[in-house]
Each structure stands twice: as C-alpha cells, then as structure tokens.
Amino acid sequence: MKNGEFGVFSRLCTMVVLGVLLLLPCLAFADGQGRPATQAEKDYHARVLQVFAKALPPAPEGWQISRQTEIRIPEVVGEGCEANPMPVEYEILWEDAARRDEAMEAMTQAGVQVLQKEAATDSATDSAGNLAGNSAKNMEAAYTALADELGKAADAGDHARVQSLTAELEAMAQKMRAVYEKCDQELQAAMQEHEVRDIRASVFITTNRFSEHMSGSATEGEPVAGCKTVRHEGYRDPHYGWAEGSTYIFMGHDWGVDAGQEPAAMTAQVKPDVPHTEIQTIIVRIQASPERTDELISGMDWEALAALLGSR
C-alpha cells in the first residue's frame, strides 16, 4: 500500500469499530468465590447440553459450522448459585463459507478502489506543486500547526490568543470531519454493492432466563410448538454490515410482555422453592433470514426441549 493510501486507510480505520461477541457459559461467580460442583449439578449440565445438541436442526445444505458450544461439565460453580435457577447455554453458528469469502473479496476490492481514489485526491497538487488547500493532508498539517500554536499561547498565558486558536481549531475539525464522513460514506456504499445476505445462521438456547428485552422493531409471530414467539427483523449496521433478524421462542410458563420496562421485555415469574437444577424456562433464539429461520424451526426437536421443562 502506498503512503497516501495508508494515510487514508489509517484515518478510516478510526471510524470503524470492530468487535466479536463471545457467548460464555453463565457460571460467573457473584463475589469471585467458587465451590466444587455437586454431582447433581454436573448431571444437570451434561443432560441439558446433550439434549440441546441433539435437538438442533440439520445444518443448511453446503454450510459449515463456524462456532459451536463444547459440551464441558463444570467442576466449579459460583458460591451460592443454588439460591437461583441455574442457567445453561448452548450455541451453534453455521456459515456459507464459499459465498462469504467471495463477498468479502469483492467488498475488499471495492473498498480499495475508494481508498485509492481518496489517496489520489489527498495527494493532488496545484501548478506550483503545493497540496490542494482542501486536501485531507493539508488540513491535517494546518490542524497540527494550529494545535502547536495553541500550546505555545497557553504556556505564555495569552488567553485571547488561546480563545481565537480554539475557535479556529474547532472550525478546522468540522471541515476535516466532513471530508472523512464523505469518504466513509463512499466506502460503505461501494462495499454495500457487494454485500450478500443469508450466509450465516445461528441457534442459541438458554435455560432459566426470565427476561428478554425487546426493541421497538420487535413483533409477535405465530406460535412455535405452542410457545410465544417474537421476531426482530434484520438491519444494516454501517460498520458491521447486514445483521440478520432474530426469532425468539419462549418456552415455559407465563411468558408475557412487561411494557413497564424500557425497552419492553418478555418476562416470566420465577417459581419459588424448587431445586436450582430444575428447568423453569427455555429461550431459543434463531438468528437467520426469515426463510432460513422457518427451515431451522421445522428441523428442531421441540418435543425434546419441552421434555426438559420441570425435569430434575
């Protein structure tokens, strides 16, 4: 990558936030202390995880497993965890690797073309060989010079000069943001042209969760296996790309909408005085395109999941 391209690329990278959400077993210790798991707790985890794994639908044809919960039995649990219903979580993620890689390559090439265009503009000079006044490089140099002057004025106690330079820096910063935002918009538009959907699908299952917050885009769907369902439709994030929608299936007793929370939530009441290894609720979240979601729902073993409710 040429120096000009690298400079633009570096600035754009500051606008892009990349993160990975890792779903970990919900066995956090409330006060940092742990105790050995009892045999009943180990049996509970083993049984539930095995049922979850067997209840999964078949993978979409030609897709590969990208992430899957490993069936591991905890040797240590949180001190005092027996006071609350014990959760168990399981996740599997499939991807259409071929289409994903093809799309990523096309998006990368489109992004490179935008960066090359910006780099050429950034390095443009006039007839005397000077950088264009509105080039990002020129503005960055001017901003650095003003910042240096501001520091000297502050050291000298020249408050009037400090105020004047501060105003100039703010105006310069606004111009620079406009340039960067325009380039970022062009980058996102170019990459969006090659964006593909329906290349990922995941199933996440958890026991003994009693609240799930719903955003304003959530709508109630047709019941699945006699259970209430809620659907969040997909959306495009300007930095992460297309995010498929999610369908939540709420298994167990007395699930209802608690509109008093902000945002609203689906909630269920905890049964008192039952063993913490008894399953009171199960939430199944399927994140996939609408058509793919229907396919995965049809392939799930809902009877096996329902049989876990209230089991010891």
mmCIF file of C-alpha atoms in Angstrom:
data_model
loop_
_atom_site.group_PDB
_atom_site.id
_atom_site.type_symbol
_atom_site.label_atom_id
_atom_site.label_comp_id
_atom_site.label_asym_id
_atom_site.label_seq_id
_atom_site.Cartn_x
_atom_site.Cartn_y
_atom_site.Cartn_z
ATOM 1 C CA MET A 1 0.000 0.000 0.000
ATOM 2 C CA LYS A 2 1.360 3.439 -0.929
ATOM 3 C CA ASN A 3 1.939 6.078 1.742
ATOM 4 C CA GLY A 4 -1.022 8.137 0.616
ATOM 5 C CA GLU A 5 -3.295 5.121 0.666
ATOM 6 C CA PHE A 6 -2.011 4.106 4.062
ATOM 7 C CA GLY A 7 -2.786 7.545 5.493
ATOM 8 C CA VAL A 8 -6.371 7.429 4.272
ATOM 9 C CA PHE A 9 -6.743 3.842 5.365
ATOM 10 C CA SER A 10 -5.499 4.694 8.861
ATOM 11 C CA ARG A 11 -7.983 7.525 9.236
ATOM 12 C CA LEU A 12 -10.865 5.405 8.017
ATOM 13 C CA CYS A 13 -9.911 2.649 10.421
ATOM 14 C CA THR A 14 -10.510 5.040 13.297
ATOM 15 C CA MET A 15 -14.122 5.286 12.172
ATOM 16 C CA VAL A 16 -14.697 1.547 12.102
ATOM 17 C CA VAL A 17 -15.325 -0.289 15.333
ATOM 18 C CA LEU A 18 -14.700 -3.994 15.127
ATOM 19 C CA GLY A 19 -15.761 -6.388 17.872
ATOM 20 C CA VAL A 20 -16.514 -10.011 18.496
ATOM 21 C CA LEU A 21 -19.284 -11.074 20.865
ATOM 22 C CA LEU A 22 -18.225 -14.188 22.720
ATOM 23 C CA LEU A 23 -21.010 -16.096 24.410
ATOM 24 C CA LEU A 24 -19.627 -17.674 27.576
ATOM 25 C CA PRO A 25 -21.211 -20.178 29.964
ATOM 26 C CA CYS A 26 -23.238 -18.296 32.554
ATOM 27 C CA LEU A 27 -21.341 -19.510 35.598
ATOM 28 C CA ALA A 28 -19.895 -16.215 36.812
ATOM 29 C CA PHE A 29 -19.075 -16.023 40.482
ATOM 30 C CA ALA A 30 -21.048 -13.272 42.177
ATOM 31 C CA ASP A 31 -18.318 -12.451 44.695
ATOM 32 C CA GLY A 32 -15.306 -14.004 42.985
ATOM 33 C CA GLN A 33 -15.601 -17.198 45.030
ATOM 34 C CA GLY A 34 -16.368 -20.685 43.783
ATOM 35 C CA ARG A 35 -17.072 -24.136 45.135
ATOM 36 C CA PRO A 36 -16.879 -27.651 43.679
ATOM 37 C CA ALA A 37 -19.908 -28.555 41.599
ATOM 38 C CA THR A 38 -22.133 -31.216 43.112
ATOM 39 C CA GLN A 39 -22.844 -34.394 41.210
ATOM 40 C CA ALA A 40 -26.425 -33.225 40.699
ATOM 41 C CA GLU A 41 -25.171 -30.005 39.097
ATOM 42 C CA LYS A 42 -22.775 -31.898 36.855
ATOM 43 C CA ASP A 43 -25.529 -34.302 35.785
ATOM 44 C CA TYR A 44 -27.824 -31.363 35.117
ATOM 45 C CA HIS A 45 -25.344 -29.670 32.789
ATOM 46 C CA ALA A 46 -24.492 -32.889 30.999
ATOM 47 C CA ARG A 47 -28.125 -33.825 30.408
ATOM 48 C CA VAL A 48 -29.210 -30.376 29.246
ATOM 49 C CA LEU A 49 -26.281 -29.821 26.895
ATOM 50 C CA GLN A 50 -26.720 -33.242 25.319
ATOM 51 C CA VAL A 51 -30.428 -32.609 24.714
ATOM 52 C CA PHE A 52 -29.667 -29.189 23.225
ATOM 53 C CA ALA A 53 -27.092 -30.680 20.862
ATOM 54 C CA LYS A 54 -29.463 -33.432 19.711
ATOM 55 C CA ALA A 55 -32.415 -31.059 19.328
ATOM 56 C CA LEU A 56 -30.600 -28.905 16.779
ATOM 57 C CA PRO A 57 -31.848 -28.819 13.191
ATOM 58 C CA PRO A 58 -29.644 -30.109 10.374
ATOM 59 C CA ALA A 59 -27.104 -27.651 9.008
ATOM 60 C CA PRO A 60 -28.195 -25.790 5.872
ATOM 61 C CA GLU A 61 -27.007 -27.744 2.843
ATOM 62 C CA GLY A 62 -23.410 -26.921 1.962
ATOM 63 C CA TRP A 63 -22.858 -24.772 5.048
ATOM 64 C CA GLN A 64 -20.147 -25.341 7.653
ATOM 65 C CA ILE A 65 -20.106 -24.990 11.437
ATOM 66 C CA SER A 66 -18.263 -21.813 12.339
ATOM 67 C CA ARG A 67 -18.814 -21.898 16.102
ATOM 68 C CA GLN A 68 -20.334 -24.450 18.456
ATOM 69 C CA THR A 69 -20.512 -24.812 22.215
ATOM 70 C CA GLU A 70 -18.269 -27.540 23.531
ATOM 71 C CA ILE A 71 -20.010 -29.923 25.908
ATOM 72 C CA ARG A 72 -17.967 -29.489 29.052
ATOM 73 C CA ILE A 73 -19.148 -30.265 32.559
ATOM 74 C CA PRO A 74 -18.209 -27.625 35.161
ATOM 75 C CA GLU A 75 -16.038 -28.730 38.029
ATOM 76 C CA VAL A 76 -16.531 -25.420 39.851
ATOM 77 C CA VAL A 77 -19.634 -23.232 40.188
ATOM 78 C CA GLY A 78 -20.316 -19.922 41.864
ATOM 79 C CA GLU A 79 -20.630 -19.879 45.628
ATOM 80 C CA GLY A 80 -24.323 -19.513 46.452
ATOM 81 C CA CYS A 81 -25.524 -20.279 42.922
ATOM 82 C CA GLU A 82 -28.009 -22.754 44.391
ATOM 83 C CA ALA A 83 -30.100 -19.772 45.512
ATOM 84 C CA ASN A 84 -31.224 -19.123 41.915
ATOM 85 C CA PRO A 85 -32.319 -21.267 38.956
ATOM 86 C CA MET A 86 -29.155 -22.401 37.184
ATOM 87 C CA PRO A 87 -28.734 -21.373 33.537
ATOM 88 C CA VAL A 88 -27.171 -23.495 30.815
ATOM 89 C CA GLU A 89 -26.320 -22.005 27.407
ATOM 90 C CA TYR A 90 -25.653 -23.577 24.029
ATOM 91 C CA GLU A 91 -24.885 -22.007 20.657
ATOM 92 C CA ILE A 92 -24.143 -23.111 17.125
ATOM 93 C CA LEU A 93 -23.304 -20.898 14.153
ATOM 94 C CA TRP A 94 -23.302 -22.047 10.529
ATOM 95 C CA GLU A 95 -21.879 -20.134 7.575
ATOM 96 C CA ASP A 96 -21.931 -20.433 3.803
ATOM 97 C CA ALA A 97 -18.162 -20.084 3.643
ATOM 98 C CA ALA A 98 -17.917 -20.021 -0.159
ATOM 99 C CA ARG A 99 -20.376 -17.147 -0.613
ATOM 100 C CA ARG A 100 -18.968 -15.360 2.431
ATOM 101 C CA ASP A 101 -15.409 -15.435 1.102
ATOM 102 C CA GLU A 102 -16.492 -14.403 -2.386
ATOM 103 C CA ALA A 103 -18.420 -11.448 -0.979
ATOM 104 C CA MET A 104 -15.569 -10.421 1.302
ATOM 105 C CA GLU A 105 -13.141 -10.393 -1.609
ATOM 106 C CA ALA A 106 -15.484 -8.255 -3.716
ATOM 107 C CA MET A 107 -16.097 -5.866 -0.812
ATOM 108 C CA THR A 108 -12.372 -5.573 -0.147
ATOM 109 C CA GLN A 109 -11.647 -4.715 -3.766
ATOM 110 C CA ALA A 110 -14.428 -2.126 -3.784
ATOM 111 C CA GLY A 111 -13.027 -0.592 -0.615
ATOM 112 C CA VAL A 112 -9.513 -0.483 -2.049
ATOM 113 C CA GLN A 113 -10.768 1.398 -5.097
ATOM 114 C CA VAL A 114 -12.357 4.038 -2.867
ATOM 115 C CA LEU A 115 -9.157 4.339 -0.836
ATOM 116 C CA GLN A 116 -7.083 4.697 -3.982
ATOM 117 C CA LYS A 117 -9.384 7.440 -5.227
ATOM 118 C CA GLU A 118 -9.152 9.245 -1.897
ATOM 119 C CA ALA A 119 -5.373 8.825 -1.835
ATOM 120 C CA ALA A 120 -5.114 10.434 -5.293
ATOM 121 C CA THR A 121 -7.274 13.353 -4.171
ATOM 122 C CA ASP A 122 -5.310 13.615 -0.950
ATOM 123 C CA SER A 123 -2.037 13.939 -2.870
ATOM 124 C CA ALA A 124 -3.280 16.321 -5.578
ATOM 125 C CA THR A 125 -1.108 19.427 -6.071
ATOM 126 C CA ASP A 126 -1.500 22.748 -7.845
ATOM 127 C CA SER A 127 0.756 24.077 -10.631
ATOM 128 C CA ALA A 128 3.336 25.131 -8.042
ATOM 129 C CA GLY A 129 3.451 21.649 -6.553
ATOM 130 C CA ASN A 130 1.544 22.540 -3.390
ATOM 131 C CA LEU A 131 -1.088 20.278 -1.889
ATOM 132 C CA ALA A 132 -4.657 21.369 -2.569
ATOM 133 C CA GLY A 133 -5.942 23.531 0.240
ATOM 134 C CA ASN A 134 -8.914 21.250 0.901
ATOM 135 C CA SER A 135 -6.902 18.033 0.851
ATOM 136 C CA ALA A 136 -7.022 15.946 3.999
ATOM 137 C CA LYS A 137 -3.231 16.052 4.281
ATOM 138 C CA ASN A 138 -3.181 19.829 4.041
ATOM 139 C CA MET A 139 -5.925 20.177 6.637
ATOM 140 C CA GLU A 140 -4.178 17.758 8.971
ATOM 141 C CA ALA A 141 -0.949 19.761 8.672
ATOM 142 C CA ALA A 142 -2.809 23.016 9.295
ATOM 143 C CA TYR A 143 -4.603 21.494 12.274
ATOM 144 C CA THR A 144 -1.316 20.287 13.789
ATOM 145 C CA ALA A 145 0.245 23.722 13.312
ATOM 146 C CA LEU A 146 -2.716 25.429 14.994
ATOM 147 C CA ALA A 147 -2.571 22.953 17.858
ATOM 148 C CA ASP A 148 1.119 23.748 18.352
ATOM 149 C CA GLU A 149 0.342 27.464 18.376
ATOM 150 C CA LEU A 150 -2.414 26.878 20.896
ATOM 151 C CA GLY A 151 0.002 25.080 23.197
ATOM 152 C CA LYS A 152 2.501 27.942 22.990
ATOM 153 C CA ALA A 153 -0.206 30.541 23.626
ATOM 154 C CA ALA A 154 -1.416 28.593 26.645
ATOM 155 C CA ASP A 155 2.137 28.362 28.001
ATOM 156 C CA ALA A 156 2.530 32.123 27.532
ATOM 157 C CA GLY A 157 -0.744 32.858 29.282
ATOM 158 C CA ASP A 158 -2.144 34.626 26.195
ATOM 159 C CA HIS A 159 -5.836 33.893 26.894
ATOM 160 C CA ALA A 160 -7.133 35.988 23.982
ATOM 161 C CA ARG A 161 -4.933 34.051 21.554
ATOM 162 C CA VAL A 162 -5.991 30.756 23.141
ATOM 163 C CA GLN A 163 -9.666 31.589 22.550
ATOM 164 C CA SER A 164 -9.008 32.614 18.956
ATOM 165 C CA LEU A 165 -6.990 29.499 18.161
ATOM 166 C CA THR A 166 -9.542 27.259 19.866
ATOM 167 C CA ALA A 167 -12.255 28.637 17.588
ATOM 168 C CA GLU A 168 -10.034 28.075 14.534
ATOM 169 C CA LEU A 169 -9.303 24.500 15.611
ATOM 170 C CA GLU A 170 -12.997 23.747 16.068
ATOM 171 C CA ALA A 171 -13.782 25.107 12.600
ATOM 172 C CA MET A 172 -10.921 23.099 11.089
ATOM 173 C CA ALA A 173 -12.085 19.950 12.898
ATOM 174 C CA GLN A 174 -15.564 20.345 11.402
ATOM 175 C CA LYS A 175 -14.106 20.588 7.896
ATOM 176 C CA MET A 176 -11.965 17.504 8.482
ATOM 177 C CA ARG A 177 -14.936 15.536 9.809
ATOM 178 C CA ALA A 178 -16.903 16.445 6.693
ATOM 179 C CA VAL A 179 -14.109 15.134 4.461
ATOM 180 C CA TYR A 180 -13.758 11.906 6.448
ATOM 181 C CA GLU A 181 -17.512 11.337 6.635
ATOM 182 C CA LYS A 182 -17.852 11.782 2.868
ATOM 183 C CA CYS A 183 -15.088 9.255 2.244
ATOM 184 C CA ASP A 184 -16.604 6.866 4.775
ATOM 185 C CA GLN A 185 -19.995 7.111 3.072
ATOM 186 C CA GLU A 186 -18.406 6.361 -0.301
ATOM 187 C CA LEU A 187 -16.586 3.398 1.218
ATOM 188 C CA GLN A 188 -19.744 1.996 2.794
ATOM 189 C CA ALA A 189 -21.759 2.483 -0.408
ATOM 190 C CA ALA A 190 -19.117 0.707 -2.509
ATOM 191 C CA MET A 191 -18.922 -2.217 -0.110
ATOM 192 C CA GLN A 192 -22.708 -2.449 0.230
ATOM 193 C CA GLU A 193 -22.985 -3.108 -3.517
ATOM 194 C CA HIS A 194 -21.262 -6.455 -2.957
ATOM 195 C CA GLU A 195 -22.897 -7.316 0.354
ATOM 196 C CA VAL A 196 -24.759 -10.627 0.499
ATOM 197 C CA ARG A 197 -27.378 -11.906 2.895
ATOM 198 C CA ASP A 198 -28.346 -15.326 4.151
ATOM 199 C CA ILE A 199 -24.790 -16.543 4.624
ATOM 200 C CA ARG A 200 -24.980 -17.025 8.424
ATOM 201 C CA ALA A 201 -27.472 -18.672 10.729
ATOM 202 C CA SER A 202 -27.242 -19.399 14.428
ATOM 203 C CA VAL A 203 -29.239 -21.090 17.163
ATOM 204 C CA PHE A 204 -28.755 -20.029 20.767
ATOM 205 C CA ILE A 205 -30.553 -21.867 23.587
ATOM 206 C CA THR A 206 -30.565 -20.976 27.261
ATOM 207 C CA THR A 207 -32.360 -22.276 30.338
ATOM 208 C CA ASN A 208 -33.674 -20.376 33.340
ATOM 209 C CA ARG A 209 -33.610 -16.867 31.920
ATOM 210 C CA PHE A 210 -36.659 -14.883 32.968
ATOM 211 C CA SER A 211 -36.373 -11.648 30.986
ATOM 212 C CA GLU A 212 -35.543 -10.757 27.391
ATOM 213 C CA HIS A 213 -35.638 -7.119 26.312
ATOM 214 C CA MET A 214 -37.427 -6.279 23.098
ATOM 215 C CA SER A 215 -36.639 -3.327 20.855
ATOM 216 C CA GLY A 216 -39.253 -1.218 19.113
ATOM 217 C CA SER A 217 -38.891 -3.271 15.926
ATOM 218 C CA ALA A 218 -39.982 -6.496 17.654
ATOM 219 C CA THR A 219 -43.289 -8.048 16.599
ATOM 220 C CA GLU A 220 -45.111 -11.104 17.885
ATOM 221 C CA GLY A 221 -45.090 -14.020 15.486
ATOM 222 C CA GLU A 222 -47.002 -17.230 15.038
ATOM 223 C CA PRO A 223 -46.574 -19.631 17.978
ATOM 224 C CA VAL A 224 -43.913 -22.301 17.618
ATOM 225 C CA ALA A 225 -44.627 -25.615 19.325
ATOM 226 C CA GLY A 226 -47.381 -23.804 21.211
ATOM 227 C CA CYS A 227 -44.925 -21.195 22.541
ATOM 228 C CA LYS A 228 -44.916 -17.435 22.202
ATOM 229 C CA THR A 229 -42.519 -16.019 19.617
ATOM 230 C CA VAL A 230 -41.115 -12.571 18.898
ATOM 231 C CA ARG A 231 -39.245 -11.501 15.769
ATOM 232 C CA HIS A 232 -36.659 -8.728 15.315
ATOM 233 C CA GLU A 233 -36.170 -8.037 11.625
ATOM 234 C CA GLY A 234 -32.698 -7.642 10.144
ATOM 235 C CA TYR A 235 -30.940 -4.332 9.663
ATOM 236 C CA ARG A 236 -27.759 -2.948 8.167
ATOM 237 C CA ASP A 237 -25.104 -1.626 10.510
ATOM 238 C CA PRO A 238 -22.857 0.950 8.796
ATOM 239 C CA HIS A 239 -19.747 -0.703 10.243
ATOM 240 C CA TYR A 240 -20.614 -4.399 10.624
ATOM 241 C CA GLY A 241 -22.764 -4.814 7.539
ATOM 242 C CA TRP A 242 -26.020 -6.727 7.318
ATOM 243 C CA ALA A 243 -27.299 -8.319 10.532
ATOM 244 C CA GLU A 244 -29.959 -10.975 10.085
ATOM 245 C CA GLY A 245 -33.080 -10.745 12.192
ATOM 246 C CA SER A 246 -33.719 -12.922 15.234
ATOM 247 C CA THR A 247 -36.711 -15.010 16.236
ATOM 248 C CA TYR A 248 -37.156 -15.773 19.937
ATOM 249 C CA ILE A 249 -39.213 -18.760 21.090
ATOM 250 C CA PHE A 250 -40.205 -18.596 24.768
ATOM 251 C CA MET A 251 -40.773 -21.986 26.356
ATOM 252 C CA GLY A 252 -42.073 -22.446 29.876
ATOM 253 C CA HIS A 253 -44.755 -20.829 31.953
ATOM 254 C CA ASP A 254 -46.470 -17.435 31.976
ATOM 255 C CA TRP A 255 -44.343 -15.542 29.489
ATOM 256 C CA GLY A 256 -45.740 -12.080 28.871
ATOM 257 C CA VAL A 257 -44.788 -8.576 27.773
ATOM 258 C CA ASP A 258 -43.697 -6.239 30.559
ATOM 259 C CA ALA A 259 -44.383 -2.878 28.917
ATOM 260 C CA GLY A 260 -43.307 -1.093 32.096
ATOM 261 C CA GLN A 261 -39.656 -1.703 31.260
ATOM 262 C CA GLU A 262 -37.745 0.427 28.777
ATOM 263 C CA PRO A 263 -37.398 -1.109 26.318
ATOM 264 C CA ALA A 264 -40.259 -3.524 26.833
ATOM 265 C CA ALA A 265 -39.354 -7.070 27.821
ATOM 266 C CA MET A 266 -40.764 -10.560 27.705
ATOM 267 C CA THR A 267 -40.742 -11.784 31.285
ATOM 268 C CA ALA A 268 -41.669 -14.860 33.306
ATOM 269 C CA GLN A 269 -42.010 -15.329 37.047
ATOM 270 C CA VAL A 270 -39.554 -17.492 38.954
ATOM 271 C CA LYS A 271 -41.137 -20.429 40.766
ATOM 272 C CA PRO A 272 -40.079 -20.359 44.404
ATOM 273 C CA ASP A 273 -38.822 -23.279 46.456
ATOM 274 C CA VAL A 274 -37.747 -25.548 43.619
ATOM 275 C CA PRO A 275 -34.275 -27.018 43.058
ATOM 276 C CA HIS A 276 -31.926 -24.724 41.185
ATOM 277 C CA THR A 277 -31.295 -27.551 38.738
ATOM 278 C CA GLU A 278 -34.941 -27.622 37.673
ATOM 279 C CA ILE A 279 -35.582 -26.007 34.307
ATOM 280 C CA GLN A 280 -38.320 -23.415 34.520
ATOM 281 C CA THR A 281 -37.847 -21.645 31.187
ATOM 282 C CA ILE A 282 -36.083 -22.157 27.873
ATOM 283 C CA ILE A 283 -35.430 -19.409 25.333
ATOM 284 C CA VAL A 284 -34.447 -20.371 21.789
ATOM 285 C CA ARG A 285 -33.063 -17.564 19.651
ATOM 286 C CA ILE A 286 -32.636 -18.226 15.940
ATOM 287 C CA GLN A 287 -30.761 -15.547 14.020
ATOM 288 C CA ALA A 288 -31.196 -16.013 10.303
ATOM 289 C CA SER A 289 -33.099 -14.748 7.293
ATOM 290 C CA PRO A 290 -36.885 -15.246 7.550
ATOM 291 C CA GLU A 291 -36.883 -18.176 5.117
ATOM 292 C CA ARG A 292 -33.875 -19.794 6.771
ATOM 293 C CA THR A 293 -35.487 -19.298 10.181
ATOM 294 C CA ASP A 294 -38.587 -21.200 9.082
ATOM 295 C CA GLU A 295 -36.375 -24.019 7.811
ATOM 296 C CA LEU A 296 -34.452 -24.228 11.099
ATOM 297 C CA ILE A 297 -37.621 -24.105 13.196
ATOM 298 C CA SER A 298 -39.022 -27.025 11.218
ATOM 299 C CA GLY A 299 -35.866 -29.032 11.847
ATOM 300 C CA MET A 300 -35.721 -28.506 15.634
ATOM 301 C CA ASP A 301 -36.790 -31.268 18.024
ATOM 302 C CA TRP A 302 -39.225 -29.204 20.091
ATOM 303 C CA GLU A 303 -40.558 -32.205 21.955
ATOM 304 C CA ALA A 304 -37.103 -32.985 23.316
ATOM 305 C CA LEU A 305 -36.733 -29.407 24.529
ATOM 306 C CA ALA A 306 -40.208 -29.341 26.079
ATOM 307 C CA ALA A 307 -39.437 -32.567 27.939
ATOM 308 C CA LEU A 308 -36.701 -30.731 29.835
ATOM 309 C CA LEU A 309 -39.108 -28.290 31.430
ATOM 310 C CA GLY A 310 -39.730 -29.120 35.055
ATOM 311 C CA SER A 311 -37.373 -32.102 34.861
ATOM 312 C CA ARG A 312 -34.943 -32.929 37.624
#
